[in-house]
Amino acid sequence: MSTAQMITSSPQSDAALSGPLSEAIDQLLACAASCAICAEACLHEDDPRSQVDCISSNSDCADVCMATARVLGRASAGLSAMARLQVEACIEACRTCGDECDRHASHMEHCAICRDACRECERLCQALLSS
Amino acid sequence: MSTAQMITSSPQSDAALSGPLSEAIDQLLACAASCAICAEACLHEDDPRSQVDCISSNSDCADVCMATARVLGRASAGLSAMARLQVEACIEACRTCGDECDRHASHMEHCAICRDACRECERLCQALLSS
Amino acid sequence: MSTAQMITSSPQSDAALSGPLSEAIDQLLACAASCAICAEACLHEDDPRSQVDCISSNSDCADVCMATARVLGRASAGLSAMARLQVEACIEACRTCGDECDRHASHMEHCAICRDACRECERLCQALLSS
Amino acid sequence: MSTAQMITSSPQSDAALSGPLSEAIDQLLACAASCAICAEACLHEDDPRSQVDCISSNSDCADVCMATARVLGRASAGLSAMARLQVEACIEACRTCGDECDRHASHMEHCAICRDACRECERLCQALLSS
């Protein structure tokens, strides 16, 4: 809610974009938090070796989601070509991490929650590009 | 909610810490988003020169809140000396930015919202250090 | 130098990739620093209003370069599809910021230096994608 | 060199601070890169379980160094109370990570290089606070 208010109170704000934009920013940050915590949780599982790919894709996804949220925080007037490319890279990061977390979701709750956060983030980034 | 679930599903999670920790992480990210958007909104006001200090403190606060959220995402088992110092730096960043935003809050809605986000973040960081 | 040593000492390191990869990482961080300092310098010029677009593209470029450096720090074994998309978004960020800085380069030294940092970063990211 | 030029070309630049400030920023970014690569290298060692603490302290140090570099990029006119607290948190992050890397330095080259990067970063941050 606060992000939506912030976006609409910006001097340049494009009214049609503000909903999809603020939803994407909020989920990018929620997804970044999930991925960062999932990386640390995976690392402390009994067999971290089985989680190596998950930790790397979690870390990539956290970094890319945070940067994308920052770029989108400057996009209230519209998405630049660069912002669109950044969102596309982020969609791929969320897809990769969501797929990797899904492999462990049946026996690790943190991977199940993180997979869902990645899927939702991918969906809202796609919705933003289509808006 | 998702952050709280992530924290409690971590193998090392300290039950007493998980509430204050996940509340702090969520607000750190919300505050970082508010500050990043406030910086951009201030920059596009009619007289950006009057907003120079606000833009700088917004940018500092966004950077410090994001880093603090990442550090706390690895602290489910307890706060290290380093994590405590990082939270203290973050409390100062939120206080400085909240005070600066408060100067413009009567005539700029984005500064009013951002001030409230900084105050709440400062409060939850203090609560985390006391927990 | 230290980045090149770090990359080649990683267990998975691909020898052919380590040169272009470490050069790109070093320049991404140098470019991120230039862009962050240029944004702050522009903000404190006599007429910040003329620098608004430069400050925004500087901030975008700093964020995207830092995230790309982090992703590439995990790519010593090879570039994933996601890493390639992230580098492409970064090339666009460097091009946009370099072009914007170039407009002010004749009368602001920080913009001239930052333009050169962006151009070099764009070149090394392209070289990495071609390697 | 480019960071030093950027700092001295900023409108507000404090001449006495520009040397220690630009040296600290450059080393903060070099240290962040070392730590990020060391985390990934540790993760791919034969026994990642023995590297769990090193990966966490590497990740903390990378996050804190990057945020500190960003804050210092806005400090060419002088260090605020907040910037000083952030540098102090960073000194602790570098000390912790340097100590942890030192435990593995005899048998892992990436930890030896990363330890040296952390030590140098700690030293330059201390020098900045004393300048």
XYZ file of N, CA, C and O in Angstrom, chain C residues 35-119:
340
model
N 29.288 6.178 -11.426
C 27.892 6.606 -11.606
C 27.304 7.115 -10.291
O 26.580 8.116 -10.275
N 27.595 6.428 -9.191
C 27.054 6.854 -7.900
C 27.619 8.220 -7.510
O 26.881 9.095 -7.023
N 28.913 8.419 -7.748
C 29.523 9.711 -7.405
C 29.044 10.793 -8.367
O 28.795 11.936 -7.959
N 28.881 10.448 -9.642
C 28.399 11.428 -10.628
C 26.983 11.893 -10.268
O 26.672 13.083 -10.383
N 26.141 10.982 -9.827
C 24.777 11.362 -9.433
C 24.816 12.408 -8.314
O 24.100 13.415 -8.350
N 25.655 12.156 -7.321
C 25.756 13.072 -6.193
C 26.392 14.400 -6.616
O 25.962 15.479 -6.173
N 27.390 14.337 -7.496
C 28.026 15.570 -7.979
C 27.029 16.404 -8.783
O 26.920 17.625 -8.593
N 26.279 15.772 -9.672
C 25.268 16.480 -10.487
C 24.246 17.176 -9.581
O 23.814 18.291 -9.854
N 23.865 16.462 -8.514
C 22.855 16.986 -7.590
C 23.319 18.270 -6.920
O 22.496 19.123 -6.551
N 24.633 18.420 -6.755
C 25.173 19.593 -6.080
C 25.694 20.655 -7.044
O 26.331 21.617 -6.616
N 25.436 20.493 -8.317
C 25.764 21.555 -9.283
C 24.808 22.738 -9.060
O 23.751 22.590 -8.436
N 25.185 23.899 -9.591
C 24.382 25.110 -9.368
C 22.940 24.943 -9.846
O 22.019 25.480 -9.243
N 22.780 24.225 -10.949
C 21.428 24.037 -11.483
C 21.104 22.549 -11.590
O 21.197 21.963 -12.670
N 20.702 21.933 -10.472
C 20.431 20.492 -10.528
C 19.301 20.138 -11.495
O 19.236 19.016 -11.985
N 18.439 21.113 -11.803
C 17.324 20.797 -12.687
C 17.808 20.346 -14.071
O 17.183 19.486 -14.701
N 18.927 20.920 -14.517
C 19.462 20.524 -15.826
C 20.084 19.130 -15.782
O 20.419 18.565 -16.825
N 20.257 18.584 -14.570
C 20.950 17.303 -14.414
C 19.999 16.166 -14.047
O 20.468 15.064 -13.731
N 18.705 16.442 -14.051
C 17.746 15.443 -13.563
C 17.853 14.115 -14.313
O 17.923 13.040 -13.693
N 17.892 14.172 -15.651
C 17.980 12.924 -16.414
C 19.312 12.224 -16.174
O 19.381 10.984 -16.148
N 20.350 13.019 -15.993
C 21.670 12.429 -15.751
C 21.699 11.720 -14.397
O 22.231 10.609 -14.279
N 21.101 12.340 -13.386
C 21.059 11.725 -12.056
C 20.283 10.400 -12.092
O 20.720 9.398 -11.528
N 19.154 10.388 -12.798
C 18.368 9.147 -12.883
C 19.120 8.057 -13.639
O 19.142 6.891 -13.207
N 19.745 8.414 -14.758
C 20.448 7.354 -15.508
C 21.716 6.923 -14.774
O 22.076 5.733 -14.815
N 22.361 7.839 -14.066
C 23.484 7.451 -13.202
C 23.046 6.446 -12.139
O 23.734 5.452 -11.881
N 21.914 6.727 -11.505
C 21.447 5.858 -10.419
C 21.048 4.491 -10.957
O 21.376 3.450 -10.356
N 20.343 4.480 -12.089
C 20.010 3.193 -12.720
C 21.274 2.404 -13.050
O 21.365 1.202 -12.772
N 22.234 3.084 -13.641
C 23.452 2.396 -14.087
C 24.229 1.854 -12.881
O 24.729 0.722 -12.932
N 24.309 2.620 -11.808
C 25.000 2.136 -10.600
C 24.330 0.870 -10.066
O 24.998 -0.121 -9.746
N 23.003 0.900 -9.974
C 22.272 -0.264 -9.449
C 22.458 -1.499 -10.327
O 22.680 -2.609 -9.833
N 22.331 -1.295 -11.637
C 22.395 -2.431 -12.564
C 23.821 -2.974 -12.650
O 24.029 -4.199 -12.665
N 24.830 -2.096 -12.656
C 26.225 -2.570 -12.683
C 26.567 -3.373 -11.436
O 27.232 -4.412 -11.516
N 26.119 -2.910 -10.267
C 26.434 -3.644 -9.025
C 25.786 -5.030 -9.043
O 26.431 -6.024 -8.683
N 24.529 -5.105 -9.449
C 23.854 -6.408 -9.493
C 24.518 -7.325 -10.517
O 24.687 -8.529 -10.276
N 24.910 -6.757 -11.659
C 25.556 -7.572 -12.691
C 26.894 -8.099 -12.197
O 27.242 -9.275 -12.433
N 27.642 -7.264 -11.484
C 28.917 -7.723 -10.907
C 28.695 -8.890 -9.948
O 29.460 -9.862 -9.946
N 27.636 -8.818 -9.163
C 27.355 -9.896 -8.209
C 26.982 -11.186 -8.937
O 27.423 -12.274 -8.556
N 26.137 -11.061 -9.960
C 25.751 -12.249 -10.738
C 26.986 -12.856 -11.411
O 27.181 -14.086 -11.393
N 27.848 -12.015 -11.978
C 29.034 -12.542 -12.669
C 30.040 -13.153 -11.692
O 30.797 -14.055 -12.063
N 30.023 -12.700 -10.457
C 30.875 -13.321 -9.442
C 30.495 -14.771 -9.180
O 31.265 -15.525 -8.586
N 29.312 -15.179 -9.619
C 28.883 -16.587 -9.497
C 28.957 -17.341 -10.825
O 28.429 -18.446 -10.935
N 29.589 -16.755 -11.828
C 29.539 -17.320 -13.179
C 30.887 -17.836 -13.647
O 31.119 -17.953 -14.851
N 31.775 -18.196 -12.703
C 33.118 -18.594 -13.146
C 33.095 -19.876 -13.976
O 34.010 -20.133 -14.752
N 32.030 -20.685 -13.831
C 31.945 -21.919 -14.610
C 31.270 -21.707 -15.961
O 31.270 -22.612 -16.806
N 30.722 -20.526 -16.192
C 30.025 -20.257 -17.451
C 28.838 -19.339 -17.227
O 28.328 -19.238 -16.116
N 28.410 -18.674 -18.314
C 27.297 -17.719 -18.211
C 25.972 -18.426 -18.468
O 25.766 -19.019 -19.531
N 25.069 -18.354 -17.514
C 23.720 -18.896 -17.703
C 22.917 -17.971 -18.617
O 23.331 -16.839 -18.897
N 21.764 -18.451 -19.066
C 20.858 -17.608 -19.862
C 20.504 -16.350 -19.075
O 20.465 -15.241 -19.628
N 20.276 -16.507 -17.793
C 19.928 -15.349 -16.967
C 21.084 -14.363 -16.904
O 20.896 -13.156 -17.052
N 22.292 -14.862 -16.688
C 23.455 -13.972 -16.613
C 23.618 -13.199 -17.919
O 23.936 -12.000 -17.910
N 23.373 -13.854 -19.046
C 23.476 -13.165 -20.342
C 22.435 -12.042 -20.462
O 22.744 -10.937 -20.923
N 21.213 -12.322 -20.034
C 20.177 -11.271 -20.078
C 20.549 -10.119 -19.153
O 20.319 -8.946 -19.472
N 21.107 -10.448 -17.995
C 21.496 -9.393 -17.061
C 22.615 -8.530 -17.661
O 22.596 -7.302 -17.528
N 23.574 -9.161 -18.322
C 24.654 -8.399 -18.963
C 24.069 -7.529 -20.081
O 24.480 -6.376 -20.259
N 23.081 -8.047 -20.807
C 22.471 -7.231 -21.871
C 21.736 -6.014 -21.299
O 21.823 -4.909 -21.848
N 21.025 -6.202 -20.208
C 20.382 -5.045 -19.561
C 21.437 -4.043 -19.102
O 21.251 -2.820 -19.203
N 22.559 -4.559 -18.641
C 23.635 -3.695 -18.154
C 24.280 -2.915 -19.299
O 24.625 -1.736 -19.139
N 24.453 -3.564 -20.429
C 24.996 -2.862 -21.603
C 24.084 -1.690 -21.960
O 24.558 -0.585 -22.238
N 22.790 -1.917 -21.924
C 21.843 -0.828 -22.230
C 21.919 0.281 -21.166
O 21.854 1.476 -21.496
N 22.065 -0.099 -19.919
C 22.191 0.911 -18.845
C 23.446 1.754 -19.050
O 23.416 2.984 -18.878
N 24.549 1.107 -19.416
C 25.823 1.829 -19.639
C 25.719 2.736 -20.871
O 26.249 3.849 -20.864
N 25.067 2.245 -21.908
C 24.928 3.049 -23.125
C 24.082 4.297 -22.827
O 24.456 5.425 -23.183
N 22.957 4.105 -22.151
C 22.063 5.219 -21.828
C 22.772 6.242 -20.949
O 22.704 7.455 -21.193
N 23.466 5.761 -19.930
C 24.131 6.664 -19.001
C 25.325 7.344 -19.668
O 25.561 8.541 -19.468
N 26.065 6.589 -20.479
C 27.191 7.181 -21.204
C 26.719 8.295 -22.142
O 27.344 9.367 -22.216
N 25.617 8.047 -22.839
C 25.071 9.075 -23.749
C 24.617 10.308 -22.971
O 24.832 11.444 -23.405
N 23.965 10.078 -21.844
C 23.482 11.204 -21.041
C 24.656 12.011 -20.466
O 24.656 13.253 -20.524
N 25.650 11.331 -19.932
C 26.835 12.028 -19.396
C 27.557 12.797 -20.503
O 28.104 13.881 -20.262
N 27.569 12.226 -21.694
C 28.274 12.886 -22.813
C 27.701 14.270 -23.098
O 28.427 15.169 -23.531
N 26.403 14.447 -22.848
C 25.782 15.759 -23.088
C 26.336 16.867 -22.183
O 26.215 18.036 -22.503
N 26.871 16.480 -21.041
C 27.371 17.455 -20.071
C 28.892 17.420 -19.952
O 29.465 18.143 -19.145
N 29.537 16.568 -20.756
C 30.963 16.280 -20.545
C 31.851 17.487 -20.816
O 32.921 17.607 -20.207
N 31.405 18.378 -21.691
C 32.279 19.504 -22.049
C 32.417 20.502 -20.896
O 33.398 21.217 -20.805
N 31.423 20.565 -20.016
C 31.499 21.552 -18.933
C 31.473 20.944 -17.532
O 31.510 21.672 -16.544
N 31.406 19.625 -17.427
C 31.456 18.992 -16.096
C 32.401 17.805 -16.165
O 32.090 16.785 -16.789
N 33.522 17.935 -15.467
C 34.544 16.884 -15.535
C 34.003 15.543 -15.040
O 34.347 14.493 -15.582
N 33.154 15.572 -13.968
C 32.651 14.289 -13.460
C 31.836 13.550 -14.504
O 31.882 12.314 -14.579
N 31.090 14.300 -15.341
C 30.335 13.634 -16.403
C 31.261 13.081 -17.492
O 30.986 12.012 -18.052
N 32.338 13.768 -17.763
C 33.292 13.270 -18.768
C 33.940 11.962 -18.298
O 34.038 10.988 -19.059
N 34.369 11.935 -17.036
C 34.998 10.716 -16.500
C 33.980 9.577 -16.457
O 34.272 8.437 -16.811
N 32.760 9.912 -16.027
C 31.724 8.882 -15.898
C 31.329 8.325 -17.274
O 31.117 7.115 -17.415
N 31.245 9.214 -18.265
C 30.963 8.720 -19.635
C 32.009 7.694 -20.060
O 31.669 6.629 -20.575
N 33.279 8.008 -19.818
C 34.343 7.078 -20.220
C 34.230 5.750 -19.462
O 34.466 4.686 -20.038
N 33.881 5.827 -18.190
C 33.717 4.590 -17.397
C 32.570 3.747 -17.959
O 32.665 2.517 -18.042
N 31.473 4.407 -18.344
C 30.327 3.691 -18.924
C 30.694 3.062 -20.266
O 30.302 1.918 -20.551
N 31.405 3.810 -21.109
C 31.793 3.282 -22.432
C 32.673 2.048 -22.282
O 32.505 1.048 -22.987
